[in-house]
Structure formats: structure tokens, C-alpha cells
mmCIF file of C-alpha atoms in Angstrom:
data_model
loop_
_atom_site.group_PDB
_atom_site.id
_atom_site.type_symbol
_atom_site.label_atom_id
_atom_site.label_comp_id
_atom_site.label_asym_id
_atom_site.label_seq_id
_atom_site.Cartn_x
_atom_site.Cartn_y
_atom_site.Cartn_z
ATOM 1 C CA SER A 1 19.664 -27.293 8.752
ATOM 2 C CA VAL A 2 20.476 -26.035 12.218
ATOM 3 C CA ALA A 3 22.555 -27.475 15.037
ATOM 4 C CA ARG A 4 22.987 -26.100 18.534
ATOM 5 C CA VAL A 5 26.542 -26.164 19.796
ATOM 6 C CA PRO A 6 27.154 -25.410 23.506
ATOM 7 C CA GLU A 7 29.476 -22.474 24.152
ATOM 8 C CA THR A 8 31.483 -24.545 26.638
ATOM 9 C CA ALA A 9 32.725 -26.630 23.723
ATOM 10 C CA ALA A 10 35.244 -23.951 22.791
ATOM 11 C CA GLY A 11 35.625 -22.039 26.013
ATOM 12 C CA ALA A 12 34.612 -18.439 26.516
ATOM 13 C CA ALA A 13 37.792 -17.014 24.960
ATOM 14 C CA GLY A 14 37.822 -19.138 21.823
ATOM 15 C CA VAL A 15 34.139 -19.428 21.014
ATOM 16 C CA PHE A 16 34.310 -17.046 18.046
ATOM 17 C CA ASP A 17 37.363 -18.782 16.634
ATOM 18 C CA PHE A 18 35.619 -22.115 17.065
ATOM 19 C CA TYR A 19 32.596 -21.007 15.052
ATOM 20 C CA GLN A 20 34.743 -19.215 12.499
ATOM 21 C CA GLU A 21 36.614 -22.445 11.816
ATOM 22 C CA ALA A 22 33.414 -24.513 11.918
ATOM 23 C CA THR A 23 31.639 -22.338 9.355
ATOM 24 C CA GLY A 24 34.668 -22.294 7.099
ATOM 25 C CA ARG A 25 35.178 -26.068 7.085
ATOM 26 C CA SER A 26 31.455 -26.837 6.823
ATOM 27 C CA GLY A 27 31.173 -24.474 3.864
ATOM 28 C CA GLU A 28 33.706 -26.602 1.949
ATOM 29 C CA LEU A 29 31.556 -29.743 2.155
ATOM 30 C CA PRO A 30 29.925 -30.924 -1.114
ATOM 31 C CA GLY A 31 26.301 -29.855 -1.294
ATOM 32 C CA VAL A 32 26.700 -26.947 1.125
ATOM 33 C CA GLN A 33 25.582 -23.581 -0.253
ATOM 34 C CA GLY A 34 26.267 -21.488 2.823
ATOM 35 C CA VAL A 35 26.977 -21.583 6.561
ATOM 36 C CA ALA A 36 26.230 -18.996 9.247
ATOM 37 C CA ALA A 37 25.952 -18.714 13.019
ATOM 38 C CA GLY A 38 23.460 -17.154 15.413
ATOM 39 C CA ARG A 39 21.802 -17.412 18.791
ATOM 40 C CA VAL A 40 18.127 -17.902 17.904
ATOM 41 C CA VAL A 41 16.508 -20.705 15.929
ATOM 42 C CA PRO A 42 13.465 -19.304 14.116
ATOM 43 C CA TRP A 43 10.200 -20.860 15.307
ATOM 44 C CA ARG A 44 11.913 -22.970 17.993
ATOM 45 C CA ASP A 45 13.289 -20.324 20.347
ATOM 46 C CA SER A 46 10.762 -18.065 22.015
ATOM 47 C CA SER A 47 11.059 -14.359 21.233
ATOM 48 C CA ASP A 48 9.584 -13.246 24.572
ATOM 49 C CA GLY A 49 12.971 -12.930 26.224
ATOM 50 C CA LEU A 50 14.608 -11.243 23.232
ATOM 51 C CA LYS A 51 12.475 -8.137 22.879
ATOM 52 C CA PHE A 52 13.769 -4.733 23.897
ATOM 53 C CA ARG A 53 12.851 -1.098 23.514
ATOM 54 C CA PHE A 54 15.005 0.712 20.971
ATOM 55 C CA ALA A 55 15.528 4.406 20.344
ATOM 56 C CA PHE A 56 15.871 5.377 16.684
ATOM 57 C CA GLU A 57 17.412 8.559 15.355
ATOM 58 C CA GLY A 58 14.715 10.742 13.783
ATOM 59 C CA TYR A 59 11.794 8.929 15.416
ATOM 60 C CA GLN A 60 9.997 10.593 18.306
ATOM 61 C CA PRO A 61 7.278 8.607 20.119
ATOM 62 C CA ALA A 62 3.977 10.398 20.652
ATOM 63 C CA ASP A 63 3.178 11.880 24.044
ATOM 64 C CA GLY A 64 2.563 9.127 26.570
ATOM 65 C CA GLU A 65 4.091 6.443 24.345
ATOM 66 C CA GLU A 66 7.312 4.518 24.893
ATOM 67 C CA ASP A 67 10.030 3.761 22.401
ATOM 68 C CA PRO A 68 9.089 0.870 20.091
ATOM 69 C CA THR A 69 9.700 -2.680 21.270
ATOM 70 C CA CYS A 70 11.551 -4.781 18.708
ATOM 71 C CA ARG A 71 12.795 -8.332 18.528
ATOM 72 C CA PHE A 72 16.561 -8.559 18.976
ATOM 73 C CA ARG A 73 18.699 -10.950 16.911
ATOM 74 C CA PRO A 74 22.513 -11.237 17.025
ATOM 75 C CA VAL A 75 23.635 -12.943 13.790
ATOM 76 C CA SER A 76 26.807 -13.616 11.834
ATOM 77 C CA PRO A 77 27.690 -12.480 8.315
ATOM 78 C CA ARG A 78 25.849 -14.390 5.561
ATOM 79 C CA PHE A 79 23.068 -15.337 7.984
ATOM 80 C CA PHE A 80 20.394 -13.827 5.746
ATOM 81 C CA ALA A 81 21.734 -15.525 2.624
ATOM 82 C CA VAL A 82 21.735 -18.896 4.392
ATOM 83 C CA LEU A 83 18.136 -18.465 5.557
ATOM 84 C CA GLY A 84 17.020 -16.980 2.225
ATOM 85 C CA VAL A 85 16.085 -13.563 3.626
ATOM 86 C CA PRO A 86 16.642 -10.821 1.034
ATOM 87 C CA ILE A 87 18.545 -7.651 1.881
ATOM 88 C CA LEU A 88 16.380 -4.807 0.559
ATOM 89 C CA ALA A 89 18.773 -1.910 1.043
ATOM 90 C CA GLY A 90 22.312 -1.305 2.240
ATOM 91 C CA ARG A 91 24.658 -4.186 3.024
ATOM 92 C CA ASP A 92 24.983 -7.345 5.087
ATOM 93 C CA PHE A 93 27.271 -7.753 8.058
ATOM 94 C CA THR A 94 30.862 -8.683 7.182
ATOM 95 C CA ASP A 95 33.753 -10.337 8.984
ATOM 96 C CA ALA A 96 35.189 -6.829 9.444
ATOM 97 C CA ASP A 97 32.316 -5.861 11.796
ATOM 98 C CA ARG A 98 34.103 -6.519 15.096
ATOM 99 C CA ASP A 99 33.985 -5.022 18.557
ATOM 100 C CA ASP A 100 36.929 -2.728 17.744
ATOM 101 C CA THR A 101 35.291 -1.234 14.632
ATOM 102 C CA GLU A 102 32.238 0.946 14.003
ATOM 103 C CA LEU A 103 29.122 -0.359 15.736
ATOM 104 C CA VAL A 104 26.507 -1.301 13.133
ATOM 105 C CA ALA A 105 23.040 -2.834 12.913
ATOM 106 C CA LEU A 106 20.432 -3.999 10.419
ATOM 107 C CA VAL A 107 16.667 -3.551 10.751
ATOM 108 C CA SER A 108 13.633 -5.260 9.279
ATOM 109 C CA GLN A 109 11.501 -3.689 6.579
ATOM 110 C CA SER A 110 8.709 -2.926 9.056
ATOM 111 C CA VAL A 111 11.084 -0.836 11.176
ATOM 112 C CA ALA A 112 12.014 1.277 8.146
ATOM 113 C CA GLN A 113 8.406 1.705 7.024
ATOM 114 C CA ARG A 114 6.837 2.410 10.420
ATOM 115 C CA LEU A 115 9.478 4.495 12.127
ATOM 116 C CA PHE A 116 10.884 6.518 9.232
ATOM 117 C CA SER A 117 8.650 8.711 7.101
ATOM 118 C CA ASN A 118 10.459 7.967 3.832
ATOM 119 C CA GLY A 119 11.180 4.330 4.690
ATOM 120 C CA ASP A 120 14.930 4.909 4.496
ATOM 121 C CA ALA A 121 16.564 3.854 7.752
ATOM 122 C CA VAL A 122 20.055 3.362 6.319
ATOM 123 C CA ASN A 123 22.708 5.506 8.018
ATOM 124 C CA ARG A 124 20.363 6.399 10.892
ATOM 125 C CA GLN A 125 21.342 5.447 14.423
ATOM 126 C CA VAL A 126 19.747 3.002 16.854
ATOM 127 C CA ARG A 127 20.475 2.076 20.467
ATOM 128 C CA PHE A 128 18.929 0.279 23.424
ATOM 129 C CA ALA A 129 16.392 2.712 24.895
ATOM 130 C CA ASN A 130 16.451 1.252 28.417
ATOM 131 C CA ASN A 131 20.218 1.675 28.763
ATOM 132 C CA PRO A 132 21.322 5.330 28.733
ATOM 133 C CA LYS A 133 24.954 4.214 28.479
ATOM 134 C CA ALA A 134 24.341 2.112 25.371
ATOM 135 C CA ARG A 135 26.407 3.333 22.452
ATOM 136 C CA PRO A 136 24.485 4.174 19.267
ATOM 137 C CA ARG A 137 24.909 2.045 16.163
ATOM 138 C CA ARG A 138 24.673 3.012 12.520
ATOM 139 C CA ILE A 139 22.024 1.160 10.531
ATOM 140 C CA VAL A 140 23.806 -0.234 7.466
ATOM 141 C CA GLY A 141 21.015 -2.284 5.882
ATOM 142 C CA ILE A 142 17.333 -3.206 5.693
ATOM 143 C CA VAL A 143 16.183 -6.830 5.398
ATOM 144 C CA ALA A 144 12.806 -8.403 4.728
ATOM 145 C CA ASP A 145 10.563 -9.207 7.695
ATOM 146 C CA VAL A 146 10.927 -12.657 9.260
ATOM 147 C CA ASP A 147 7.817 -13.536 11.269
ATOM 148 C CA ASP A 148 8.419 -16.840 13.064
ATOM 149 C CA GLU A 149 5.568 -16.468 15.546
ATOM 150 C CA ASN A 150 2.345 -16.385 13.496
ATOM 151 C CA ILE A 151 0.793 -18.726 10.956
ATOM 152 C CA VAL A 152 -0.400 -15.751 8.932
ATOM 153 C CA GLN A 153 2.671 -13.587 8.406
ATOM 154 C CA GLU A 154 2.507 -10.173 10.050
ATOM 155 C CA PRO A 155 4.782 -7.109 9.971
ATOM 156 C CA THR A 156 7.611 -7.666 12.448
ATOM 157 C CA LEU A 157 9.873 -5.086 14.063
ATOM 158 C CA THR A 158 13.340 -6.633 14.358
ATOM 159 C CA VAL A 159 16.819 -5.247 15.009
ATOM 160 C CA TYR A 160 19.911 -7.299 14.118
ATOM 161 C CA TYR A 161 23.381 -6.842 15.643
ATOM 162 C CA PRO A 162 26.574 -8.558 14.413
ATOM 163 C CA LEU A 163 27.663 -11.367 16.714
ATOM 164 C CA ARG A 164 31.233 -10.120 16.916
ATOM 165 C CA GLN A 165 29.950 -6.888 18.469
ATOM 166 C CA MET A 166 27.343 -8.292 20.812
ATOM 167 C CA ALA A 167 27.278 -11.953 21.885
ATOM 168 C CA SER A 168 28.912 -15.281 21.190
ATOM 169 C CA PRO A 169 27.064 -17.688 18.869
ATOM 170 C CA ASN A 170 25.640 -21.033 19.895
ATOM 171 C CA ARG A 171 23.733 -22.094 16.769
ATOM 172 C CA LEU A 172 25.147 -23.233 13.426
ATOM 173 C CA PHE A 173 22.998 -22.864 10.296
ATOM 174 C CA VAL A 174 23.805 -24.791 7.111
ATOM 175 C CA ARG A 175 22.076 -24.261 3.762
ATOM 176 C CA ALA A 176 22.088 -27.429 1.656
ATOM 177 C CA ALA A 177 21.548 -27.926 -2.049
ATOM 178 C CA GLY A 178 19.868 -31.304 -1.462
ATOM 179 C CA ASP A 179 18.638 -33.245 1.557
ATOM 180 C CA PRO A 180 20.035 -31.381 4.600
ATOM 181 C CA TYR A 181 19.986 -34.478 6.797
ATOM 182 C CA THR A 182 22.679 -36.122 4.673
ATOM 183 C CA LEU A 183 25.071 -33.382 5.822
ATOM 184 C CA VAL A 184 24.526 -33.954 9.549
ATOM 185 C CA PRO A 185 27.219 -36.674 9.981
ATOM 186 C CA SER A 186 29.819 -34.642 8.075
ATOM 187 C CA VAL A 187 29.110 -31.402 9.971
ATOM 188 C CA THR A 188 29.115 -33.304 13.267
ATOM 189 C CA ARG A 189 32.551 -34.804 12.503
ATOM 190 C CA ILE A 190 33.903 -31.330 11.752
ATOM 191 C CA LEU A 191 32.581 -29.928 15.032
ATOM 192 C CA ARG A 192 33.888 -32.811 17.112
ATOM 193 C CA GLY A 193 37.183 -32.631 15.281
ATOM 194 C CA LEU A 194 37.543 -29.039 16.462
ATOM 195 C CA SER A 195 36.595 -29.939 20.025
ATOM 196 C CA THR A 196 36.082 -33.355 21.563
ATOM 197 C CA ASP A 197 33.676 -31.822 24.099
ATOM 198 C CA VAL A 198 31.188 -30.604 21.518
ATOM 199 C CA ALA A 199 27.687 -32.116 21.531
ATOM 200 C CA VAL A 200 25.411 -31.413 18.586
ATOM 201 C CA GLU A 201 21.886 -31.127 19.899
ATOM 202 C CA ARG A 202 18.809 -31.965 17.831
ATOM 203 C CA PRO A 203 20.040 -31.228 14.289
ATOM 204 C CA THR A 204 16.971 -30.610 12.161
ATOM 205 C CA THR A 205 15.693 -28.488 9.289
ATOM 206 C CA LEU A 206 13.938 -25.196 9.834
ATOM 207 C CA GLU A 207 11.025 -26.568 7.831
ATOM 208 C CA ASP A 208 10.632 -29.428 10.314
ATOM 209 C CA VAL A 209 11.013 -27.038 13.245
ATOM 210 C CA ARG A 210 8.221 -24.869 11.852
ATOM 211 C CA ALA A 211 5.995 -27.898 11.243
ATOM 212 C CA GLU A 212 6.560 -29.116 14.806
ATOM 213 C CA VAL A 213 5.796 -25.726 16.345
ATOM 214 C CA LEU A 214 2.692 -25.190 14.220
ATOM 215 C CA THR A 215 1.211 -28.660 14.781
ATOM 216 C CA PRO A 216 -1.215 -27.498 17.545
ATOM 217 C CA GLU A 217 -2.312 -24.511 15.456
ATOM 218 C CA ARG A 218 -2.842 -26.696 12.409
ATOM 219 C CA LEU A 219 -4.876 -29.157 14.469
ATOM 220 C CA ASN A 220 -7.030 -26.302 15.753
ATOM 221 C CA ALA A 221 -7.436 -24.996 12.221
ATOM 222 C CA PHE A 222 -8.494 -28.458 11.011
ATOM 223 C CA VAL A 223 -11.045 -28.872 13.813
ATOM 224 C CA PHE A 224 -12.543 -25.423 13.311
ATOM 225 C CA SER A 225 -12.603 -25.933 9.536
ATOM 226 C CA ALA A 226 -14.482 -29.205 10.014
ATOM 227 C CA PHE A 227 -17.054 -27.548 12.263
ATOM 228 C CA GLY A 228 -17.313 -24.660 9.815
ATOM 229 C CA GLY A 229 -17.922 -27.072 6.941
ATOM 230 C CA ILE A 230 -20.662 -28.847 8.899
ATOM 231 C CA ALA A 231 -22.281 -25.511 9.742
ATOM 232 C CA LEU A 232 -22.170 -24.470 6.075
ATOM 233 C CA LEU A 233 -23.753 -27.783 5.033
ATOM 234 C CA ILE A 234 -26.547 -27.276 7.583
ATOM 235 C CA ALA A 235 -27.100 -23.763 6.250
ATOM 236 C CA VAL A 236 -27.319 -25.028 2.649
ATOM 237 C CA VAL A 237 -29.804 -27.751 3.620
ATOM 238 C CA GLY A 238 -31.834 -25.213 5.606
ATOM 239 C CA VAL A 239 -32.059 -22.718 2.751
ATOM 240 C CA ALA A 240 -32.947 -25.464 0.281
ATOM 241 C CA GLY A 241 -35.652 -26.811 2.622
ATOM 242 C CA VAL A 242 -37.210 -23.390 3.222
ATOM 243 C CA LEU A 243 -37.309 -22.612 -0.492
ATOM 244 C CA ALA A 244 -38.667 -26.071 -1.390
ATOM 245 C CA PHE A 245 -41.495 -25.594 1.111
ATOM 246 C CA SER A 246 -42.119 -22.087 -0.218
ATOM 247 C CA VAL A 247 -42.346 -23.368 -3.788
ATOM 248 C CA SER A 248 -44.770 -26.148 -2.772
ATOM 249 C CA THR A 249 -47.112 -23.634 -1.118
ATOM 250 C CA ARG A 250 -46.994 -21.184 -4.044
ATOM 251 C CA THR A 251 -47.889 -23.618 -6.835
ATOM 252 C CA HIS A 252 -51.147 -21.830 -7.630
ATOM 253 C CA GLU A 253 -49.412 -18.442 -7.633
ATOM 254 C CA PHE A 254 -46.815 -19.698 -10.076
ATOM 255 C CA GLY A 255 -49.510 -21.169 -12.315
ATOM 256 C CA VAL A 256 -51.394 -17.865 -12.443
ATOM 257 C CA ARG A 257 -48.204 -15.920 -13.182
ATOM 258 C CA LEU A 258 -47.335 -18.318 -16.005
ATOM 259 C CA ALA A 259 -50.865 -18.054 -17.374
ATOM 260 C CA VAL A 260 -50.699 -14.256 -17.571
ATOM 261 C CA GLY A 261 -47.392 -14.264 -19.425
ATOM 262 C CA CYS A 262 -44.634 -14.607 -16.851
ATOM 263 C CA SER A 263 -41.702 -16.575 -18.257
ATOM 264 C CA PRO A 264 -40.124 -19.584 -16.500
ATOM 265 C CA ARG A 265 -36.866 -17.623 -16.392
ATOM 266 C CA GLU A 266 -38.492 -14.889 -14.325
ATOM 267 C CA LEU A 267 -39.878 -17.492 -11.894
ATOM 268 C CA ARG A 268 -36.436 -19.058 -11.489
ATOM 269 C CA ALA A 269 -34.872 -15.639 -10.898
ATOM 270 C CA GLY A 270 -37.519 -14.843 -8.287
ATOM 271 C CA VAL A 271 -36.867 -18.041 -6.321
ATOM 272 C CA LEU A 272 -33.092 -17.531 -6.536
ATOM 273 C CA TRP A 273 -33.529 -13.992 -5.269
ATOM 274 C CA ASP A 274 -35.523 -15.332 -2.315
ATOM 275 C CA GLY A 275 -32.583 -17.587 -1.453
ATOM 276 C CA VAL A 276 -30.106 -14.736 -1.687
ATOM 277 C CA ARG A 277 -32.360 -12.552 0.459
ATOM 278 C CA ILE A 278 -32.558 -15.229 3.159
ATOM 279 C CA ALA A 279 -28.765 -15.568 3.144
ATOM 280 C CA ALA A 280 -28.295 -11.773 3.241
ATOM 281 C CA ILE A 281 -30.547 -11.476 6.281
ATOM 282 C CA GLY A 282 -28.597 -14.255 7.992
ATOM 283 C CA ILE A 283 -25.262 -12.611 7.147
ATOM 284 C CA ALA A 284 -26.434 -9.249 8.503
ATOM 285 C CA ALA A 285 -27.709 -10.865 11.712
ATOM 286 C CA GLY A 286 -24.513 -12.880 12.111
ATOM 287 C CA ALA A 287 -22.287 -9.856 11.532
ATOM 288 C CA GLY A 288 -24.208 -7.807 14.074
ATOM 289 C CA GLY A 289 -24.158 -10.584 16.648
ATOM 290 C CA GLY A 290 -20.466 -11.282 16.013
ATOM 291 C CA TYR A 291 -19.550 -7.623 16.456
ATOM 292 C CA ALA A 292 -21.440 -7.465 19.741
ATOM 293 C CA PHE A 293 -19.780 -10.687 20.934
ATOM 294 C CA VAL A 294 -16.295 -9.359 20.097
ATOM 295 C CA ARG A 295 -16.972 -6.148 22.032
ATOM 296 C CA VAL A 296 -18.099 -8.115 25.067
ATOM 297 C CA ALA A 297 -15.301 -10.696 24.862
ATOM 298 C CA ALA A 298 -12.649 -7.972 24.516
ATOM 299 C CA GLY A 299 -13.524 -6.817 28.018
ATOM 300 C CA PHE A 300 -12.568 -10.218 29.460
ATOM 301 C CA PHE A 301 -9.795 -11.525 27.186
ATOM 302 C CA GLU A 302 -6.705 -10.013 25.581
ATOM 303 C CA ASN A 303 -6.000 -9.931 21.842
ATOM 304 C CA VAL A 304 -9.663 -10.330 20.884
ATOM 305 C CA ARG A 305 -10.233 -8.386 17.705
ATOM 306 C CA TRP A 306 -12.612 -8.141 14.771
ATOM 307 C CA PRO A 307 -11.413 -9.935 11.606
ATOM 308 C CA GLY A 308 -10.233 -7.858 8.672
ATOM 309 C CA ALA A 309 -12.419 -6.865 5.738
ATOM 310 C CA LEU A 310 -11.101 -9.626 3.462
ATOM 311 C CA PRO A 311 -12.157 -12.586 5.686
ATOM 312 C CA LEU A 312 -15.603 -11.034 6.204
ATOM 313 C CA ILE A 313 -16.139 -10.416 2.498
ATOM 314 C CA GLY A 314 -14.896 -13.913 1.697
ATOM 315 C CA ALA A 315 -17.242 -15.529 4.241
ATOM 316 C CA ALA A 316 -20.196 -13.512 2.940
ATOM 317 C CA ALA A 317 -19.392 -14.522 -0.648
ATOM 318 C CA VAL A 318 -19.235 -18.207 0.334
ATOM 319 C CA LEU A 319 -22.615 -18.004 2.081
ATOM 320 C CA ILE A 320 -24.236 -16.186 -0.836
ATOM 321 C CA GLY A 321 -22.826 -18.770 -3.242
ATOM 322 C CA ALA A 322 -24.101 -21.595 -1.023
ATOM 323 C CA ALA A 323 -27.554 -19.983 -0.960
ATOM 324 C CA ILE A 324 -27.614 -19.787 -4.759
ATOM 325 C CA VAL A 325 -26.605 -23.452 -5.060
ATOM 326 C CA ALA A 326 -29.271 -24.425 -2.524
ATOM 327 C CA SER A 327 -31.877 -22.446 -4.469
ATOM 328 C CA LEU A 328 -31.227 -24.056 -7.850
ATOM 329 C CA ALA A 329 -33.411 -27.136 -7.341
ATOM 330 C CA PRO A 330 -36.456 -25.249 -5.916
ATOM 331 C CA ALA A 331 -36.086 -22.631 -8.656
ATOM 332 C CA ALA A 332 -36.058 -25.308 -11.364
ATOM 333 C CA ARG A 333 -39.113 -26.921 -9.806
ATOM 334 C CA ALA A 334 -40.978 -23.581 -9.781
ATOM 335 C CA SER A 335 -40.250 -22.986 -13.474
ATOM 336 C CA ARG A 336 -41.681 -26.421 -14.396
ATOM 337 C CA VAL A 337 -45.087 -25.890 -12.788
ATOM 338 C CA ASP A 338 -47.908 -27.108 -15.045
ATOM 339 C CA VAL A 339 -50.346 -24.192 -15.543
ATOM 340 C CA LEU A 340 -53.557 -26.278 -15.794
ATOM 341 C CA GLU A 341 -52.699 -28.516 -12.837
ATOM 342 C CA ALA A 342 -51.787 -25.451 -10.762
ATOM 343 C CA LEU A 343 -55.093 -23.683 -11.575
ATOM 344 C CA ARG A 344 -57.178 -26.803 -10.854
ATOM 345 C CA SER A 345 -55.448 -27.247 -7.489
ATOM 346 C CA GLU A 346 -57.069 -24.084 -6.060
#
């Protein structure tokens, strides 16, 4: 669970001591597995204002390019353990990482993979690129990516600084073994016991925060899925209707082919192939039209891009499968044509 605690509750001078005591006492509560502090609530707090250009030792941007822009997160020790983010290399921040000790940082896995040829960013240096006076920091660890902006997880460039060396905390994160909401009264009493001015704002779980933020996207996904399902149903009915009409007009042909030795299996395969061919033509036309539409739309809107290979292959497979299902009934009807009735109908 996460609770926002205003910095004024402890005063500017004692804010770190306040959170140090709050995390320690909260960690002793039954059912608490870990407590940490930070300044950003994943999913809730926008990342737009916490993105900066960073300069990394050993990485040289190409001509005309700027230093990479990364999300910036000041966090306390044990923050990654509380949120369940694995440390892939190096170490976590510790209570010894203070403003009078060596300046350190952690980076996300995408930073190590994209900006360092061997993927090993540990012991390299990083600093704010837009501040020439910024002191470099030694990278002491690599953590897994945390993408709290997209429904489909994407590689995320993130740089983490220890709170004691950068900024005072104003968020308290508590990892619970059971229902996190049962801990809210106890944690609130601890905070108010440390300062009568403290006001815990909107305590909630990160899972609920994510669900709240993604509600519009999920609604859009549901609506588009419903329209997509209706379109697929119309396509199936259309293919089945075209093939049924084709079979009804080729009764004599099927009778002659059966009379000269063609097997019912071959007739069924032929009708199924017709259905697949119709679907393949539609897929090719749709892909061509979609590509042209994306090229045109990209000139008017930002972030318009062609889907990856996997969604396209998956959509094509679904349409081919639907065409085969729609072709089963006409194919079965073609294989049951009575030879004598078909020949007399000419």
C-alpha cells in the first residue's frame, strides 16, 4: 500500500528523520513484510515532469543526437524489495548512502542494454546532462524495468538516485503479507504519533491505483474488441454465404466430377481452399489499405505506427481460421451432392 505524507508534517530539517522513524516503526507491525519511501507513486504520478537527459560514461550519442532522456526516480533503500522489483546486478541503496558519502545511482535494465555494448553498466558514471556542474555518480546496480505508463509493457529508461543524496521523501510504501487495507489504521496511528500535523492522503494499493488509471484504456479496449468481434462475425457470415451460393451454382459440376471418379474428400478440400483463398485476398487487401492509411495518418498525428509482426500474423491466422470454419458447411454440402440428381438438373 502507499500513503502520501506532506513534507510539512516533519519540517524541512527533520523530514528524513521523520520517515526513518516511520519506516522503522511500520516495519515492526504484524503482517508487514517491508517499508520504503519515495517521491513517485507508480501509475498515479505523471512521469512527464520527471524526465531528464543523462550523460553516461562510455556512451557517445550519434552526430545530431542528444543524450538519452530517462525517467528520474529518487527512492529509499529497500524500495525495490517492497515493490517486488528484482535487482539484476550490483546492489541496492543502503542507509549508508548519504549526501556526505560517495554519490551513487541505479539504472534500469533497458539503460544497461541500450547504452552499454556489453550490458554491464555497473561502476560506470552517470550525471545530469543539462547541468554542467552536476557531479557524476557511480552506478552500483541494475534493476528490472518498471513501466507504469503503458498497458503493454515496454522497455523503460530509468535512473534511480538515493533519497538521502537527492530529495526528501513524501510517499510511504508498505508491503503487506495479507490485505494491505487492514494496515492503514495502524500505519496512520504511527504517523500521527510522530507528528500531530501529519495527514495521510488517499491510502490505497498499487494494484487499485493501476486499475483506476487504466480504466479508460480498458474501456476503449472493450469497445474496440466488441466492434472487432462484430466485424469478424460479419466476415464469417459473408464467406459462408458466398461459398454456399457458389456450391448451389456448381451442383452439376460437382456431379460430373463425382461421376468421373473424384472423391467427396477432394470436393470438400476444393471448397475449403476457395474459402481460404477468399480470406487471403481480403487479408492482402486489408494489409495494403492499412499500410497506406498509417502512412497518411502519420503525416497528421503523432505516435501513429504500424503494428508489430506478431499482431499482424495473429490477426491473419484468426481470419484464416474463421474462413475455414465458415467453409465447413458448404464443403460438406458439396461432398453430398447426388450424382444422378446433379446430372438430370442440367
